[in-house]
Amino acid sequence: MSEIVLVKIKRRENPQSAPYWETFELPNKPFANVISVLQDIQRNPVNIGGVRVKPVVWDCNCLEEVCGSCTMVINGRVRQACAALIDSLEKPVTLEPMSKFPAVRDLQVDRSRMFRDLQQAHAWIDIDGTHDIGEGPVIDQDTRHKAYELSQCMTCGCCLESCPQYTLDNNFLGPAVFSQARYFNMHPTGAMHKDKRLEPLIKEGGIANCGNAQNCAAVCPKHIPLTESIAEIGRQTTFYLLKKLFTE
Amino acid sequence: MMKRKAKVVVVGGGLAGLSAAMKICEAGVRVVLVSHQPVKRSHSVCAQGGINAAIDSKGEGDSPEVHFYDTVKGGDFLANQPLVHDMCNQAPAIIHLMDRLGVAFNRTAEGHLEFRRFGGTLYSRTAFAGATTGQQLLYALDEQVRRYEHDGLVEKLEWHEYLGVVLDESQVCRGGVFHDLRTGAIFTIAADAVILATGGPGQLYGKSTGSAVCTGSAAAATYLQGAKYGNGEFIQIHPTAIPGQDKLRLMSESARGEGGRIWVPKDAKDKRGPKDIPESDRYYFLEENYPLFGNLVPRDVASREIYEVVYNKKLGVGGEAMVYLDLTHKSPEFLDDRLGGILDIYEKFTGDNPKNTPMKIFPAVHYSMGGLWTDYESDGSGNGLIDHQSPKNQMTSIRGLYAVGEVDYQYHGANRLGANSLLSCIYTGIMMGPGVANYTKNLDKAPEDIPSSLFDQARNKWESRFKEIKSMHGKENPYSLHNELGETLLANVLIVRENEKLEATLSKIDEIETRFGDLHCLDTSDWANPTPSFVNQLHNMIHLARIITKGALLRNECRGAHYKPEFEIVQPAEFDPHEYIDYLEKKSYEEVREEAFPPGHLEYMKKFEDNNNKWLKSSIAVYNDNQPEISYEDVDASQVTPRPRKYN
Ligand SMILES: Cc1cc2nc3c(=O)[nH]c(=O)nc-3n(C[C@H](O)[C@H](O)[C@H](O)COP(=O)(O)OP(=O)(O)OC[C@H]3O[C@@H](n4cnc5c(N)ncnc54)[C@H](O)[C@@H]3O)c2cc1C
Ligand code: SF4
Ligand code: SF4
Ligand code: FES
């Protein structure tokens, strides 16, 4: 374990101002992670030049890699800060905000587009009501296993950060949404409204815009089989288009 | 005239807030959902183990009645029984609803819901979705609320913080004051009712198993405005957490539910690696002391036993406050299937693989049984059930203000059983929905009829408060002061409590409050600046720390998570809790003679009874003159008679 940690952080006051780099030097501690280092900066916000500065701003909540909040680019790789142990990182550690989402401040970005896109994709099960109408559908273990793989997507945005097709100003829905559409289409009740989920995916910004580079699957911290989801949604949309062709 | 649509503000989008929002929308009421961070990132995602419902899918003879009994017994009889009874009765319907919403629960070979065992019960009653049950449940509710958002019934205000309620001259809640965490703007929302679903206060202790926004600040702010706070001193310590700098990550009880064994080397100086220590040199203290429940005793018991072994017997691993939690006797395939996710967490945050080497764990602050006092209405049947239409359900002591989820004080008494919190959060959110809708229907005045000056005043007060905070130029760093508060509570208001230390803690809290006056607000910019917010939260946390510490100081007994050795009534080894029921019955018609029970038992039971007469009460804190004033309220024990607990 090294005695001290050097951290270089790409900072920015607000979306309009220019970004700049600032370096901090901190004592290392057992089990330290990027979050605990940022917390140490809050407790003593002095940079390597000895200048007292404003504490660094970032997002986090669960601190155990299940909420997706703390996603940032660490040593060039997009990942969760809470799961980045200092001892396992190359030094100096560089921290940057994600680049595919509007900047807010320092390491904070605005990912509300991801939630809006889930609305577009009809990412829910249509139930009759919450009153007690008995058991849910019987589901076999294999289907459940597949569904569980997909259901762990925490809307963190790693996949989008790495996707060459997803940019700040286009309308590409991206792999997380494709995978969610697949997830709901797999459920016995969800399948009843399959077409509502496929319709936005055949439009501009839908599945046809995916270049199949597969960067997304490689960075997903939840190991969601995105390549498989993209292929499956490709199949489903093809059938859907054919169906439309014959029924219209 | 067009009928106006009522509007309810729900603060917090964890399981409790989302289920309340869903149910209220279903009644056609508009919801404004306010949350610190996007609701999908709420703390509820951390829950790993599962959610309880006595569906008895394995033919073990489980039933909602047994679930009810286990829950009140687990809580050392401090919970109001009708609510618990109603919750346990509704539990199966809730699991089926969550299943219909698409939660990827584990399944049996036939495709039905799978259940497992959890602490404090002898039945397989816990439904689970891999090792991320909380995340899966939260997502399902988030999706339903997104559906209502799509339909225009829900408006979300994420990145907004609740600061306090707007009260009219009769102390009725007419809305809330909110803080835009991006622009820094402070504004009010007028509403027919406000629901607080703001979760627990783990951050009070600095490090806990809780998430970063779990400061308890919203509850404390509301207490400062006059709401009652109940049972503050009951803080659950989870026996098995993983070491860390920023957080003490939980090792779920399911690790023990699936066969995990807790042990320490018999010899404290044993230098061998855990795998090299033969069975004969290991001390499986839970299994030895509690043959029936073994490693699955309730959390309070397990935490105390670990404390005893580590601090009193000085048998902690490597001389530190840690014990082994061992799963290495199970096959890797079994562990992957049943516990995959949580074992990954351990490996991710410590670097060790728990499939090959026993985990090192120790107790950490986990859950607050206490919270804002809330009301309820029995259905009048005498069966201990709730009238689901009543506007009283979950209402705080402030009219029109509701609390739900970990932030309320009901359901879990003095100690919560594992997998009962996800249940209580969802049950309550759903149960209260119709009553809140009814409340809005029968309101004397619509929010539009309230003079705007009331809202202007509330906004002005908070605007000047934040101005004041930003002008703080003292010496103290707010984050360091928070650390100190946490360390003080960790050292003194944890598993084993002593009056002397509790008194010292109150003085320390006073000192921290004085030093709070000398804070430096490190950042005064307007845009996306978390520091002034944090300073305000710290202020609230100081008051919450006082409620908890003073409650603990005044409660001179042992109950559930609150353990004071000085006041322990030692149970005779051979004692059977049924003797106590016998004793109460005998007592009702005759003088009970010493010989009617084994030696010492009658004396013990009399002491137990006296203690219950004095202390089987909820503590209620009310803010007065900068201090919590604490009084006691009877508990509704109409369904089962409180009795001594025994788990061996
Ligand atoms: C690690 C861990 C594992 C657990 N495992 C289990 C389990 O297996 N089974 C079980 O039954 N229970 C478990 N629990 C307990 C359970 O997770 C919690 O009690 C429960 O999730 C609380 O839900 P909630 O809806 O009350 O609050 P939360 O999920 O904490 O949500 C609170 C919400 O309020 C918002 N909020 C808070 N303050 C403000 C404010 N001032 N302004 C605006 N918004 C605010 C937050 O943004 C958030 O949306 C576990 C707890 C932990 C810590
Ligand atoms: S496969 Fe490539 S283009 Fe398609 S979503 Fe993934 S990263 Fe983007
Ligand atoms: S698919 Fe994976 S990388 Fe993409 S948002 Fe979901 S969890 Fe994150
Ligand atoms: S804080 Fe939740 S993923 Fe890191």
mmCIF file of N, CA and C and ligand atoms in Angstrom, chain A residues 68 71 78 80 114 150 152-162 175-177 179-180 216-217 219-226, chain B residues 40 135 139, ligand 3:
data_model
loop_
_atom_site.group_PDB
_atom_site.id
_atom_site.type_symbol
_atom_site.label_atom_id
_atom_site.label_comp_id
_atom_site.label_asym_id
_atom_site.label_seq_id
_atom_site.Cartn_x
_atom_site.Cartn_y
_atom_site.Cartn_z
ATOM 1 N N GLY A 68 -25.799 3.225 -9.175
ATOM 2 C CA GLY A 68 -25.351 3.841 -10.421
ATOM 3 C C GLY A 68 -24.952 5.305 -10.322
ATOM 4 N N THR A 71 -21.027 7.092 -11.137
ATOM 5 C CA THR A 71 -20.299 6.778 -12.364
ATOM 6 C C THR A 71 -19.434 7.955 -12.814
ATOM 7 N N VAL A 78 -14.600 4.285 -17.817
ATOM 8 C CA VAL A 78 -15.842 4.669 -17.156
ATOM 9 C C VAL A 78 -16.258 3.546 -16.197
ATOM 10 N N GLN A 80 -17.799 2.825 -11.676
ATOM 11 C CA GLN A 80 -18.343 3.396 -10.449
ATOM 12 C C GLN A 80 -17.201 3.737 -9.486
ATOM 13 N N MET A 114 -31.587 9.528 -19.759
ATOM 14 C CA MET A 114 -31.735 8.068 -19.661
ATOM 15 C C MET A 114 -33.109 7.695 -19.107
ATOM 16 N N LEU A 150 -30.943 -9.257 -16.881
ATOM 17 C CA LEU A 150 -31.251 -7.971 -17.506
ATOM 18 C C LEU A 150 -31.790 -6.951 -16.497
ATOM 19 N N GLN A 152 -30.937 -6.125 -13.665
ATOM 20 C CA GLN A 152 -30.023 -5.426 -12.763
ATOM 21 C C GLN A 152 -29.440 -4.130 -13.335
ATOM 22 N N CYS A 153 -29.893 -3.732 -14.514
ATOM 23 C CA CYS A 153 -29.385 -2.481 -15.099
ATOM 24 C C CYS A 153 -29.699 -1.315 -14.177
ATOM 25 N N MET A 154 -28.653 -0.593 -13.746
ATOM 26 C CA MET A 154 -28.866 0.482 -12.773
ATOM 27 C C MET A 154 -28.821 1.869 -13.421
ATOM 28 N N THR A 155 -29.050 1.912 -14.742
ATOM 29 C CA THR A 155 -29.125 3.193 -15.453
ATOM 30 C C THR A 155 -27.906 4.060 -15.137
ATOM 31 N N CYS A 156 -26.740 3.412 -15.123
ATOM 32 C CA CYS A 156 -25.535 4.148 -14.723
ATOM 33 C C CYS A 156 -24.951 4.951 -15.877
ATOM 34 N N GLY A 157 -25.134 4.451 -17.116
ATOM 35 C CA GLY A 157 -24.643 5.201 -18.266
ATOM 36 C C GLY A 157 -23.269 4.791 -18.768
ATOM 37 N N CYS A 158 -22.626 3.806 -18.141
ATOM 38 C CA CYS A 158 -21.303 3.366 -18.619
ATOM 39 C C CYS A 158 -21.377 2.966 -20.082
ATOM 40 N N CYS A 159 -22.424 2.200 -20.422
ATOM 41 C CA CYS A 159 -22.542 1.698 -21.792
ATOM 42 C C CYS A 159 -22.639 2.864 -22.787
ATOM 43 N N LEU A 160 -23.357 3.910 -22.394
ATOM 44 C CA LEU A 160 -23.564 5.042 -23.302
ATOM 45 C C LEU A 160 -22.292 5.860 -23.441
ATOM 46 N N GLU A 161 -21.564 5.987 -22.329
ATOM 47 C CA GLU A 161 -20.302 6.721 -22.373
ATOM 48 C C GLU A 161 -19.355 6.070 -23.380
ATOM 49 N N SER A 162 -19.401 4.743 -23.462
ATOM 50 C CA SER A 162 -18.436 4.058 -24.329
ATOM 51 C C SER A 162 -18.957 3.862 -25.758
ATOM 52 N N PRO A 175 -27.948 1.146 -25.804
ATOM 53 C CA PRO A 175 -28.041 -0.268 -25.442
ATOM 54 C C PRO A 175 -28.843 -0.535 -24.157
ATOM 55 N N ALA A 176 -28.773 0.349 -23.176
ATOM 56 C CA ALA A 176 -29.488 0.082 -21.923
ATOM 57 C C ALA A 176 -30.987 0.018 -22.194
ATOM 58 N N VAL A 177 -31.479 0.925 -23.024
ATOM 59 C CA VAL A 177 -32.908 0.937 -23.341
ATOM 60 C C VAL A 177 -33.294 -0.293 -24.178
ATOM 61 N N SER A 179 -31.959 -3.148 -24.071
ATOM 62 C CA SER A 179 -31.940 -4.298 -23.183
ATOM 63 C C SER A 179 -33.166 -4.307 -22.256
ATOM 64 N N GLN A 180 -33.589 -3.126 -21.842
ATOM 65 C CA GLN A 180 -34.789 -3.042 -21.008
ATOM 66 C C GLN A 180 -36.040 -3.436 -21.802
ATOM 67 N N CYS A 216 -20.177 -1.305 -25.565
ATOM 68 C CA CYS A 216 -21.105 -1.198 -24.442
ATOM 69 C C CYS A 216 -21.008 -2.414 -23.530
ATOM 70 N N ALA A 217 -21.076 -3.613 -24.124
ATOM 71 C CA ALA A 217 -21.090 -4.833 -23.322
ATOM 72 C C ALA A 217 -19.808 -4.958 -22.506
ATOM 73 N N VAL A 219 -18.065 -2.682 -21.037
ATOM 74 C CA VAL A 219 -17.911 -1.807 -19.863
ATOM 75 C C VAL A 219 -19.039 -1.936 -18.841
ATOM 76 N N CYS A 220 -20.083 -2.688 -19.160
ATOM 77 C CA CYS A 220 -21.219 -2.741 -18.231
ATOM 78 C C CYS A 220 -20.803 -3.376 -16.906
ATOM 79 N N PRO A 221 -20.906 -2.632 -15.805
ATOM 80 C CA PRO A 221 -20.466 -3.156 -14.517
ATOM 81 C C PRO A 221 -21.363 -4.290 -14.023
ATOM 82 N N LYS A 222 -22.549 -4.398 -14.560
ATOM 83 C CA LYS A 222 -23.464 -5.461 -14.126
ATOM 84 C C LYS A 222 -23.422 -6.651 -15.073
ATOM 85 N N HIS A 223 -22.471 -6.624 -15.986
ATOM 86 C CA HIS A 223 -22.289 -7.722 -16.950
ATOM 87 C C HIS A 223 -23.589 -8.076 -17.648
ATOM 88 N N ILE A 224 -24.329 -7.079 -18.014
ATOM 89 C CA ILE A 224 -25.577 -7.319 -18.731
ATOM 90 C C ILE A 224 -25.231 -7.705 -20.161
ATOM 91 N N PRO A 225 -25.785 -8.803 -20.638
ATOM 92 C CA PRO A 225 -25.426 -9.285 -21.995
ATOM 93 C C PRO A 225 -26.010 -8.368 -23.071
ATOM 94 N N LEU A 226 -25.391 -7.206 -23.232
ATOM 95 C CA LEU A 226 -25.948 -6.199 -24.135
ATOM 96 C C LEU A 226 -25.888 -6.630 -25.590
ATOM 97 N N LYS B 40 -34.734 6.324 -8.695
ATOM 98 C CA LYS B 40 -34.237 4.979 -8.993
ATOM 99 C C LYS B 40 -32.906 4.693 -8.274
ATOM 100 N N GLN B 135 -33.253 -3.764 -4.843
ATOM 101 C CA GLN B 135 -33.110 -3.133 -6.161
ATOM 102 C C GLN B 135 -34.251 -3.583 -7.083
ATOM 103 N N TYR B 139 -37.099 -1.099 -8.532
ATOM 104 C CA TYR B 139 -37.229 -0.867 -9.967
ATOM 105 C C TYR B 139 -38.670 -1.107 -10.412
HETATM 106 S S1 SF4 C 3 -26.680 -1.642 -19.288
HETATM 107 FE FE1 SF4 C 3 -24.993 -1.775 -17.828
HETATM 108 S S2 SF4 C 3 -23.687 -0.044 -18.332
HETATM 109 FE FE2 SF4 C 3 -25.633 0.333 -19.322
HETATM 110 S S3 SF4 C 3 -26.757 1.584 -17.877
HETATM 111 FE FE3 SF4 C 3 -27.320 -0.541 -17.479
HETATM 112 S S4 SF4 C 3 -25.919 -1.200 -15.890
HETATM 113 FE FE4 SF4 C 3 -25.064 0.673 -16.741
#
